[in-house]
Each structure stands twice: as structure tokens, then as C-alpha cells.
Coordinates of C-alpha atoms in Angstrom, one line a residue:
Q263 CA 96.1 99.3 148.1
A264 CA 99.7 100.4 147.7
L265 CA 99.0 101.3 144.0
Q266 CA 96.2 103.6 144.9
G267 CA 97.5 105.3 148.1
S268 CA 96.3 108.8 149.0
G269 CA 99.6 110.3 147.9
N270 CA 99.3 109.1 144.3
L271 CA 98.0 111.9 142.2
L272 CA 98.0 109.8 139.0
F273 CA 95.6 107.2 140.3
G274 CA 93.9 109.0 143.1
N275 CA 91.3 106.8 144.7
L276 CA 90.5 104.8 141.6
A277 CA 89.9 101.1 142.1
A278 CA 92.4 98.9 140.3
D279 CA 89.8 97.4 138.0
I280 CA 88.9 100.9 136.8
V281 CA 92.6 101.6 136.0
H282 CA 92.8 98.3 134.2
S283 CA 89.8 99.3 132.1
V284 CA 91.4 102.6 131.2
F285 CA 94.7 100.9 130.3
Q286 CA 92.8 98.3 128.3
L287 CA 91.2 101.0 126.2
I288 CA 94.6 102.8 125.7
L289 CA 96.4 99.5 124.7
E290 CA 93.4 98.1 122.7
L291 CA 93.8 94.9 124.5
D292 CA 90.4 93.7 123.3
R293 CA 91.9 93.5 119.7
I294 CA 94.8 91.1 120.6
H295 CA 92.9 88.0 119.5
D296 CA 91.0 89.5 116.6
Y297 CA 91.7 87.3 113.6
D298 CA 92.1 90.4 111.3
A299 CA 94.0 92.7 113.7
P300 CA 96.8 94.3 111.6
F301 CA 100.3 93.1 112.6
E302 CA 101.2 96.8 112.9
T303 CA 98.6 97.1 115.6
L304 CA 100.1 94.2 117.6
N305 CA 103.5 95.9 117.3
E306 CA 102.1 99.2 118.5
M307 CA 100.5 97.5 121.5
R308 CA 103.8 96.2 122.6
K309 CA 105.5 99.5 122.1
T310 CA 102.8 101.4 123.9
T311 CA 103.0 99.0 126.9
F312 CA 106.7 99.8 127.1
S313 CA 106.1 103.5 126.9
M314 CA 103.5 103.4 129.6
R315 CA 105.9 101.6 131.9
C316 CA 108.3 104.5 131.5
V317 CA 105.8 107.1 132.8
S318 CA 106.7 106.3 136.4
A319 CA 107.8 103.6 138.8
L320 CA 104.2 103.2 140.0
W321 CA 102.9 102.7 136.4
N322 CA 105.7 100.3 135.8
Q323 CA 104.8 98.3 138.9
F324 CA 101.1 98.3 138.1
I325 CA 101.7 97.0 134.5
L326 CA 104.2 94.4 135.6
S327 CA 101.7 93.1 138.2
S328 CA 99.0 92.0 135.8
P329 CA 99.3 89.2 133.2
R330 CA 96.8 90.8 130.9
Y331 CA 99.5 93.2 129.5
W332 CA 101.9 90.4 128.6
C333 CA 99.8 88.3 126.2
I334 CA 101.5 89.3 122.9
V335 CA 104.6 87.3 121.9
N336 CA 106.6 88.4 118.8
V337 CA 108.7 85.4 117.8
R338 CA 111.2 87.7 116.0
A339 CA 111.8 89.9 119.1
P340 CA 114.8 89.2 121.2
Q341 CA 114.3 85.8 122.9
A342 CA 115.2 87.0 126.4
A343 CA 112.5 89.7 126.3
M344 CA 110.0 87.2 125.0
V345 CA 110.8 84.6 127.7
R346 CA 110.1 87.3 130.3
T347 CA 106.9 88.2 128.4
I348 CA 105.7 84.6 128.5
E349 CA 106.5 84.2 132.2
R350 CA 104.7 87.5 133.1
A351 CA 101.6 86.3 131.2
Q352 CA 101.3 83.5 133.8
T353 CA 98.1 81.7 132.7
A354 CA 96.6 84.4 130.4
P355 CA 95.7 83.5 126.8
L356 CA 98.6 84.1 124.4
C357 CA 98.8 85.7 121.0
I358 CA 101.9 84.5 119.2
Y359 CA 102.8 86.2 115.9
S360 CA 105.5 87.1 113.5
V361 CA 105.8 89.1 110.3
K362 CA 108.2 88.4 107.5
P363 CA 110.9 91.1 107.7
D364 CA 111.7 93.3 104.6
L365 CA 115.3 91.9 104.6
W366 CA 116.2 88.4 105.4
E367 CA 117.4 87.9 108.9
A368 CA 118.0 84.8 111.0
V369 CA 115.4 83.9 113.6
H370 CA 116.1 81.9 116.8
F371 CA 113.4 80.3 118.9
D372 CA 115.3 77.6 120.8
K373 CA 114.5 79.2 124.2
I374 CA 110.9 80.3 123.7
L375 CA 109.7 77.1 121.9
P376 CA 110.2 74.8 124.9
L377 CA 108.5 77.3 127.2
L378 CA 105.5 77.5 124.9
E379 CA 105.3 73.8 124.5
T380 CA 104.5 73.6 128.2
R381 CA 101.7 76.2 127.8
Q382 CA 99.9 74.9 124.7
G383 CA 96.6 75.3 126.5
Q384 CA 97.2 79.1 126.7
I385 CA 97.8 79.6 123.0
R386 CA 94.7 81.2 121.6
T387 CA 96.1 83.0 118.6
L388 CA 99.0 81.8 116.3
R389 CA 99.6 84.1 113.4
L390 CA 102.9 83.5 111.5
N391 CA 102.9 85.5 108.3
D392 CA 106.5 84.3 107.8
R393 CA 107.5 81.3 105.7
S394 CA 110.7 80.8 107.7
L395 CA 108.7 80.1 110.9
Y396 CA 106.6 77.3 109.4
S397 CA 108.5 74.7 111.3
F398 CA 108.2 76.7 114.5
G399 CA 104.4 76.8 114.0
T400 CA 104.0 73.1 113.2
S401 CA 106.1 72.2 116.3
L402 CA 103.4 73.8 118.4
L403 CA 100.5 72.5 116.3
R404 CA 101.8 68.9 116.6
L405 CA 101.3 69.1 120.4
G406 CA 97.6 69.8 120.0
L407 CA 96.4 73.3 120.8
P408 CA 93.0 72.7 122.5
N409 CA 92.1 76.4 122.9
L410 CA 93.5 77.8 119.6
R411 CA 90.9 79.9 117.8
T412 CA 92.9 81.8 115.2
L413 CA 95.6 80.2 112.9
E414 CA 97.5 82.0 110.2
V415 CA 100.4 80.2 108.6
V416 CA 102.5 80.3 105.4
P417 CA 103.8 76.9 104.5
R418 CA 107.4 76.5 103.5
F419 CA 107.1 74.5 100.4
D420 CA 106.5 74.6 96.7
P421 CA 102.7 74.7 96.4
Y422 CA 102.8 72.9 93.1
R423 CA 104.8 69.9 94.4
E424 CA 104.1 69.3 98.0
V425 CA 100.9 69.6 100.0
P426 CA 101.3 70.0 103.8
T427 CA 98.8 68.7 106.3
L428 CA 97.3 70.5 109.2
A429 CA 95.5 67.5 110.6
Y430 CA 96.3 68.5 114.2
D431 CA 94.1 68.7 117.3
M432 CA 92.5 72.2 117.1
P433 CA 88.9 71.7 118.3
Q434 CA 88.2 75.4 119.0
L435 CA 89.7 76.7 115.7
R436 CA 87.4 79.3 114.2
H437 CA 89.6 81.4 112.0
L438 CA 92.0 80.1 109.4
K439 CA 94.2 82.0 107.0
S440 CA 96.8 80.3 104.9
T441 CA 98.7 80.6 101.6
A442 CA 99.0 77.8 99.0
W443 CA 97.3 75.2 101.1
D444 CA 94.0 73.3 100.4
P445 CA 92.1 72.3 103.6
T446 CA 91.2 68.6 103.4
S447 CA 87.8 67.3 104.4
D448 CA 89.1 64.7 106.8
V449 CA 90.1 67.2 109.6
S450 CA 87.5 67.5 112.3
W451 CA 88.1 71.1 113.2
I452 CA 87.0 72.4 109.7
Q453 CA 83.3 72.0 110.7
G454 CA 83.4 74.9 113.1
L455 CA 85.3 77.4 111.0
E456 CA 83.8 80.9 110.9
T457 CA 86.6 82.5 108.8
L458 CA 88.4 80.9 105.9
V459 CA 91.0 82.9 104.0
L460 CA 93.0 80.9 101.5
G461 CA 95.5 82.5 99.0
G462 CA 97.8 81.2 96.3
L463 CA 95.7 78.3 95.4
N464 CA 96.6 76.8 92.0
A465 CA 93.2 75.2 91.5
F466 CA 89.6 75.0 92.6
G467 CA 89.5 71.3 93.3
P468 CA 87.3 68.7 94.8
E469 CA 88.8 68.7 98.3
L470 CA 88.2 72.4 98.6
Y471 CA 84.7 71.9 97.3
R472 CA 84.0 69.2 100.0
A473 CA 85.6 71.4 102.7
F474 CA 83.1 74.1 101.9
G475 CA 80.3 71.6 102.4
L476 CA 81.6 70.7 105.9
C477 CA 81.9 74.3 107.2
A478 CA 79.1 75.9 105.2
H479 CA 76.7 76.3 108.2
S480 CA 79.2 78.0 110.4
L481 CA 81.2 80.1 107.9
R482 CA 80.8 83.9 108.1
R483 CA 83.8 85.1 106.1
L484 CA 85.3 83.5 103.0
S485 CA 88.2 84.7 100.9
L486 CA 89.8 82.8 98.1
R487 CA 92.6 83.6 95.7
L488 CA 92.5 81.1 92.9
G489 CA 94.7 80.2 90.0
S490 CA 93.4 79.0 86.6
S491 CA 93.4 75.3 87.1
L492 CA 90.2 73.2 87.4
K493 CA 90.7 69.6 88.3
G494 CA 88.4 66.7 89.3
L495 CA 85.2 68.7 89.7
P496 CA 81.9 67.1 88.9
P497 CA 80.4 68.5 85.6
T498 CA 77.0 69.0 87.2
P499 CA 77.6 71.0 90.4
T500 CA 75.7 70.7 93.6
T501 CA 75.2 74.2 95.1
I502 CA 76.4 74.6 98.6
S503 CA 74.4 77.2 100.7
I504 CA 76.4 79.3 103.2
P505 CA 73.5 80.8 105.1
L506 CA 75.5 82.8 107.7
L507 CA 78.0 84.3 105.4
E508 CA 78.7 88.0 105.9
E509 CA 81.7 88.6 103.7
L510 CA 82.9 87.0 100.4
R511 CA 86.0 87.8 98.5
L512 CA 87.0 85.9 95.4
D513 CA 90.2 86.7 93.4
A514 CA 90.6 84.6 90.3
S515 CA 93.2 84.6 87.5
S516 CA 90.7 83.3 84.9
R517 CA 87.0 83.4 84.2
G518 CA 86.9 79.6 84.4
T519 CA 87.8 79.3 88.1
A520 CA 85.6 82.3 89.0
M521 CA 82.6 80.9 87.3
E522 CA 83.1 77.4 88.8
A523 CA 83.4 78.8 92.3
T524 CA 80.3 81.1 92.0
K525 CA 78.0 78.5 90.5
R526 CA 78.8 76.0 93.3
I527 CA 78.0 78.3 96.3
L528 CA 74.9 80.2 97.3
I529 CA 75.3 83.3 99.6
P530 CA 72.6 85.2 101.4
P531 CA 71.3 88.5 100.0
S532 CA 72.7 90.4 103.0
A533 CA 76.3 89.2 102.6
G534 CA 78.9 91.6 101.3
G535 CA 80.7 90.3 98.2
I536 CA 83.7 91.3 96.1
I537 CA 84.9 89.5 93.0
H538 CA 88.2 90.3 91.3
V539 CA 88.9 88.5 88.0
I540 CA 91.1 88.7 85.0
L541 CA 89.2 88.6 81.8
E542 CA 89.6 88.8 78.0
P543 CA 87.7 91.4 75.9
G544 CA 85.4 88.6 74.5
D545 CA 84.3 87.3 78.0
L546 CA 80.9 88.9 78.0
A547 CA 79.2 85.7 79.0
A548 CA 81.5 85.4 82.0
I549 CA 80.7 89.0 83.0
Q550 CA 77.0 88.3 82.8
N551 CA 77.2 85.2 85.0
L552 CA 79.4 86.8 87.6
V553 CA 77.3 89.9 87.8
D554 CA 74.2 87.8 88.1
F555 CA 75.8 86.0 91.1
L556 CA 76.7 89.3 92.8
F557 CA 73.6 91.3 92.0
P558 CA 70.8 88.7 91.5
A559 CA 67.9 91.1 92.2
E560 CA 69.3 94.2 90.6
R561 CA 68.4 93.8 87.0
N562 CA 67.9 97.2 85.3
A563 CA 67.6 98.8 88.7
P564 CA 67.6 102.6 89.0
A565 CA 71.0 104.2 89.1
S566 CA 72.5 104.0 92.6
G567 CA 75.8 102.3 92.0
Q568 CA 79.2 103.6 91.1
G569 CA 81.8 102.7 88.5
L570 CA 85.5 103.4 88.2
I571 CA 87.4 102.6 85.0
E572 CA 91.2 102.9 84.5
I573 CA 92.9 102.6 81.2
D574 CA 96.7 102.6 81.6
A575 CA 98.7 102.8 78.4
E576 CA 102.0 102.2 80.2
T577 CA 101.0 98.7 81.3
A578 CA 98.5 98.2 78.5
L579 CA 95.6 97.2 80.7
L580 CA 92.0 98.2 81.5
V581 CA 90.6 97.7 85.0
A582 CA 87.0 98.4 85.9
N583 CA 85.3 98.4 89.3
Y584 CA 81.5 98.5 89.8
T585 CA 79.9 98.7 93.2
R586 CA 76.4 98.6 94.5
G587 CA 75.7 98.6 98.2
N588 CA 78.1 96.1 99.9
R589 CA 79.1 94.3 96.8
A590 CA 81.7 95.0 94.1
F591 CA 82.7 93.5 90.8
R592 CA 86.2 94.3 89.5
F593 CA 87.8 92.9 86.4
G594 CA 91.1 93.5 84.6
M595 CA 91.8 93.1 80.9
P596 CA 95.6 92.9 80.1
D597 CA 97.2 93.6 76.7
I598 CA 94.8 96.4 75.8
A599 CA 96.8 97.7 72.8
Q600 CA 96.5 98.5 69.2
G601 CA 94.4 95.8 67.4
V602 CA 92.4 94.8 70.5
D603 CA 88.7 93.9 70.0
Y604 CA 87.2 97.3 70.8
E605 CA 83.7 96.2 69.9
A606 CA 83.9 93.4 72.5
I607 CA 85.0 95.9 75.2
R608 CA 82.3 98.3 74.3
D609 CA 79.7 95.5 74.5
A610 CA 80.9 94.5 78.0
I611 CA 80.8 98.1 79.3
Q612 CA 77.4 98.8 77.8
Y613 CA 76.0 95.6 79.3
L614 CA 77.3 96.6 82.8
D615 CA 75.8 100.1 82.3
L616 CA 72.4 98.7 81.5
R617 CA 72.5 95.8 83.9
L618 CA 73.5 98.0 86.9
G619 CA 71.2 100.9 86.1
H620 CA 73.7 103.3 84.5
P621 CA 75.9 103.8 87.5
V622 CA 77.8 107.1 88.0
T623 CA 81.2 106.4 86.5
S624 CA 84.7 107.9 86.8
V625 CA 87.4 107.3 84.2
T626 CA 91.1 107.6 84.6
I627 CA 93.1 107.3 81.4
S628 CA 96.7 107.8 80.3
C629 CA 96.6 109.5 76.9
N630 CA 100.1 108.5 75.7
E631 CA 99.3 106.1 72.9
P632 CA 97.1 106.4 69.7
Y633 CA 94.6 103.8 70.9
D634 CA 93.9 105.6 74.1
A635 CA 91.5 107.9 72.4
E636 CA 89.7 105.0 70.8
M637 CA 89.4 103.3 74.2
L638 CA 87.9 106.5 75.7
V639 CA 85.3 106.9 72.9
L640 CA 84.0 103.4 73.9
L641 CA 82.7 105.0 77.1
S642 CA 80.9 107.9 75.4
S643 CA 77.4 106.6 76.2
S644 CA 78.2 105.6 79.8
N645 CA 77.1 107.8 82.7
V646 CA 80.6 109.2 83.1
Q647 CA 80.7 112.2 85.4
R648 CA 84.5 112.5 85.9
I649 CA 87.4 112.1 83.5
S650 CA 91.0 112.2 84.7
I651 CA 93.8 112.3 82.1
L652 CA 97.5 111.6 82.6
T653 CA 99.6 112.5 79.6
Y654 CA 103.3 112.8 78.9
Y655 CA 102.6 114.5 75.6
P656 CA 100.7 117.7 76.4
E657 CA 101.2 118.9 72.9
D658 CA 98.6 116.3 71.7
L659 CA 96.1 117.1 74.4
A660 CA 93.8 119.4 72.4
K661 CA 93.7 117.0 69.5
S662 CA 92.9 114.1 71.9
L663 CA 90.1 116.0 73.6
Q664 CA 88.6 117.0 70.2
A665 CA 88.6 113.3 69.1
T666 CA 86.9 112.1 72.3
I667 CA 84.7 114.4 74.4
G668 CA 84.5 116.9 71.6
K669 CA 83.3 114.3 69.0
R670 CA 79.8 113.9 67.8
T671 CA 78.7 110.3 67.4
A672 CA 75.6 108.3 66.5
E673 CA 76.5 105.7 69.2
T674 CA 75.0 107.5 72.2
P675 CA 71.6 107.2 73.9
E676 CA 71.0 110.8 72.9
Q677 CA 70.9 109.7 69.3
A678 CA 67.6 108.0 69.9
D679 CA 66.0 111.4 70.5
S680 CA 67.7 113.0 67.5
D681 CA 66.4 113.3 64.0
E682 CA 67.5 110.5 61.7
G683 CA 71.1 111.0 60.6
E684 CA 71.8 113.6 63.3
E685 CA 74.7 112.9 65.6
A686 CA 75.1 114.0 69.2
L687 CA 78.0 114.9 71.4
G688 CA 79.2 112.1 73.6
F689 CA 80.1 112.3 77.3
Q690 CA 77.2 114.7 78.0
S691 CA 77.1 113.5 81.6
V692 CA 80.7 114.7 82.3
R693 CA 80.9 117.4 85.0
Y694 CA 84.5 117.3 86.1
L695 CA 87.7 117.1 84.0
A696 CA 91.2 116.7 85.5
I697 CA 94.5 116.9 83.5
D698 CA 98.0 115.9 84.8
T699 CA 100.9 116.5 82.4
N700 CA 103.5 115.0 84.8
Y701 CA 105.5 118.2 85.4
R702 CA 105.5 119.1 81.7
E703 CA 104.4 122.6 80.7
L704 CA 100.9 122.7 79.1
E705 CA 101.8 125.0 76.2
E706 CA 98.5 124.3 74.4
L707 CA 96.2 125.4 77.2
E708 CA 94.7 128.0 74.9
E709 CA 93.8 125.4 72.3
V710 CA 92.4 123.1 75.0
A711 CA 90.2 125.9 76.4
S712 CA 88.9 126.5 72.9
V713 CA 87.9 122.9 72.4
L714 CA 86.1 122.8 75.7
A715 CA 84.5 126.2 75.3
T716 CA 83.1 125.3 71.8
R717 CA 81.7 122.0 73.2
Q718 CA 80.2 123.8 76.1
E719 CA 78.4 126.4 73.9
Q720 CA 77.0 123.6 71.8
L721 CA 75.6 121.8 74.8
L722 CA 74.2 124.9 76.4
A723 CA 72.5 125.8 73.0
E724 CA 70.8 122.4 73.1
G725 CA 69.7 122.9 76.6
K726 CA 71.9 120.1 77.9
S727 CA 73.9 119.9 81.2
A728 CA 77.5 120.7 80.7
L729 CA 81.1 120.6 82.2
E730 CA 81.4 122.5 85.5
E731 CA 85.0 122.2 86.6
M732 CA 88.4 121.6 85.0
V733 CA 91.5 121.1 87.2
L734 CA 95.1 121.3 86.0
C735 CA 97.6 119.2 88.0
Y736 CA 101.4 119.6 87.6
C737 CA 100.8 121.4 84.3
Y738 CA 102.6 124.7 84.9
P739 CA 101.0 126.8 82.1
D740 CA 102.0 130.3 81.3
E741 CA 100.4 132.7 83.8
L742 CA 98.9 135.0 81.2
V743 CA 97.6 132.1 79.1
F744 CA 96.0 130.6 82.2
A745 CA 94.3 133.8 83.1
D746 CA 92.9 134.2 79.6
S747 CA 91.8 130.6 79.5
Q748 CA 90.2 130.9 82.9
A749 CA 88.2 133.9 81.8
K750 CA 87.2 132.2 78.5
L751 CA 86.0 129.0 80.2
G752 CA 84.4 131.0 83.0
A753 CA 82.2 132.8 80.5
V754 CA 80.6 129.5 79.5
G755 CA 80.3 128.2 83.1
I756 CA 83.5 126.1 83.5
H757 CA 85.6 126.8 86.6
L758 CA 89.3 126.4 85.8
L759 CA 91.8 126.0 88.6
Q760 CA 95.3 124.6 89.4
V761 CA 95.8 122.0 92.2
D762 CA 99.1 120.2 92.5
S763 CA 98.4 116.9 94.3
P764 CA 99.3 113.3 93.5
V765 CA 95.7 112.2 94.3
I766 CA 94.1 114.2 91.6
V767 CA 95.0 111.8 88.8
D768 CA 96.2 108.3 89.8
F769 CA 95.7 104.6 89.2
Y770 CA 94.5 102.6 92.1
L771 CA 92.8 99.4 91.0
S772 CA 95.4 97.2 89.3
G773 CA 97.3 96.2 92.4
D774 CA 94.3 94.2 93.7
I775 CA 94.1 92.1 90.5
F776 CA 97.5 91.7 89.0

């Protein structure tokens, strides 16, 4: 009653439970125990709570009076503050977390650990994305945490030498995220898992396989990051059905582990799925198997998916991402340089085009090496609608365009409709072209415009669809040359403009694979 007196203009006559509901929305208290709540969100919750306490003495008193605002414990925060937080939480469920700092710093928990050990029944969430706090986490786990539902831990060990055990009493555990740790099939709590996220695994081994079998009927989210090792698996796999699965993510550093994993599990058609795998140019059979796993009912389906292909000369790799609905297949091919098997790469791309119904595709390429043009030509028959080019050698751009999108070839689908021996222009589906010269002046813009205008006239004369827009990014051409080129291209239906933005031409995919 004191908190909602008639003289209080902030709260008026609102009941305390309504004020709590408003504060809960502001502080996002319903996300405290989400297994995937970003650590930044937990940090912001604590900061916002402190800011709200500073509004007035009344607000401060109101927040201090309720345990629900004191459930978040950051192990790396000052111990005195965290001791007060734990005490103010009283009997409320606790979320204990820590994030590895950018720079190493000592961490002390001699005061909060004894306090938490007396409250193990309150600990509902334990998320320690911090290798140096592994011993802190196991100290709590050894006690038995009967109400723990979310556990995230990074073991402090060499994953190739020592295997830790998490055979502790956690009967309510539903969400597990760990790095470099294989769950064993002899722990009772594994049967109730709904979320299993395991990274840094060297192998897809028999223990992991058996663990899937134990939690298959409760699992809803599964994410694995696998190495290239295969050990002890039976040659004839028994497929494990995961009927309730909603999300699957598989990252594999080789085709072998990816194929072993996918042929041993069966997921429902409604589940979302993402596979990231490192392949070689000749791995067409692996691509076929993995795509069949992700898109079992999509053979030669009408176009509805999307493709994104990046060819980066600086790192000598090709990365491709194909999506359809709630599933995605992404693969990377390293060491794409002079002498690579271009025919094998073309076969893989053409298979994906046909298998997925010619998805609308975007291509980003760095034209800095002689083989870049050869790589781009491999995509001439795909349904490419956008090409983005990053080059450090703008003086070679006109020549490169002439050798790729300006080239006639007999290796396109249009050839089938042509007279015998007649060649057709490739990349007839392209509608958008972006060029970034990385702050170098594009002195040959006039030559580039001539190549594109000639190509456009040929396509229009054949009654074909043609290029609609060309964007220059960080190119800085001569103003008069730009105006002349703009008029020349405009006369054949190509809109030329300048937009300086880092998102026009960029490489996004490789970070998720390599």
C-alpha cells in the first residue's frame, strides 16, 4: 500500500502485480531462463534493473522488495554485488552465467560459491561460456542440481586427450550446450533432453550415436560441429528417428562425417535443417546424398529456392549456400586456384541447379586472379540474377566482363533452342550488376559500358530479357565519363548509378564454415 499511495504520480492506483507485469516486460524477465538467450541480453537485463532503480527512491524500494528482479548472477561481476544479488533473490530460481572476457583477467568466486552451494535447488540455469570457470561449474554440479534445466559448459581440457564426465544428478535437465565433450549413454538425464548443442567434436563415434538413441523421442533441437574422424561405428547403420525435432544444424569438416551423421538419423519433414560441410571439387556423390537428406521430396521441383555463391580469390575458396523453405545446404571448397578441376565444380553446380529447380542465384566474386573469370563462366547456365564483383585491378574489368557475361558459349540451356553450331550468350538471367573497385578509380568505365551496351543490344535483338541495373561502389569514375556512360547504358535500358556502401559487395558465408 505504501508503494501505491495517492501521492505517487508514477504508480497512481495501480496494483503491485500490474506494476510487476510492466517491469517484467521492460526487463524481459521471461527470457532469463531461455537456453538460447544471448549473453548480451542477460547483461542488459542487469544494467536496466540498475537504471530503473535510479529513477526514484520509490522505484528503488519497489525493485529491491521483490526477488524476481535478482535472479541473474554474473560470476565475473564483483563478488560483493553478486552476494547481495543472491541474497535478494531469496528462493527465486537462479540463472548463473559468465562469458569469457576479451582479455584474460582473474576471476574469484570464493564468496559466492559457498552461498550457491547452499541453494543448489534454486539453480535452474547454469551457462558458463568460459573455460576458466569449468571447475566452478563442476563444483556446483557435483552437489546435484535437482531443478537444473539448462547447462552450458566449456570443459578445461585438451579434447584429444582427456574426456570429462558430466555424470551428475540433473533429473530436470532439458537443454545442454557444450564444447569438445561427447555425452555418454550411461547418464540418466540424457533421456529427457530437448536441446543438444555440441561443438568441437573430433569424431562421430559410437557413444554419441547411442546417446542419440536415448534422447531421440524428446529431442527438439540438435546442433553438432564435427571433425573428420570416424571411429567404431557399425558399417551397416541403424537409422534413429527423431520425430519431434524442430531444428537441425550440422557442421562437418569433411564429407565422411557429414554423410555418416545424416544416414544414421531420420528427421520429420517439418523440421528446419542446415548443413555446413567442407568438400572437394570431386565430391558430387556426397553433395547428392546430403541434398537428398535435406530435400527428400524436392526432386526437380519448380523454382522457389535461392542460391548464393561466393568466389574469393584472396583466400582461394568457393562457398555456396542453397536454401529452400526452412532448410539450407552450405558447402565450402578450399584451394580453388589455378589447376583446380573446373569440370567437377561445374558438374556440382549444375546438379544443384537441376535438383533444386533452378533456384534464383546471386554470385559474389573477386576478380583479382586469372582463374576468377574461368570460375565465373562455370555458372553461365545457372539462374544467376545478381553478380557482384570486387576487384583491385579495375584496368582489367572490361576484359574480364567480355570474357564472362559478354561471352557466347554452347554450354548454356539456350543452346538447345539454337540452330546446330550456334552459340548463345551466357548469364541471360542476370538483372543486376554491382562493381566495387575498393577505392580505386575506374578509369575504364567507358570500355565497361561499351561491353555491356553491346551485350544488351544483342539480347534485345533476340527478344531476351536483359540487364536492368548496374551499381558502382567505391569506384570514383570521372564525372563526365560517368555521365556519358549513364546516357549510353540508359539508351539500352540499363540504369547506372553510384552507391558507396560496404554492403553492396561483400563476402558473408565463409565464417560459418571455416
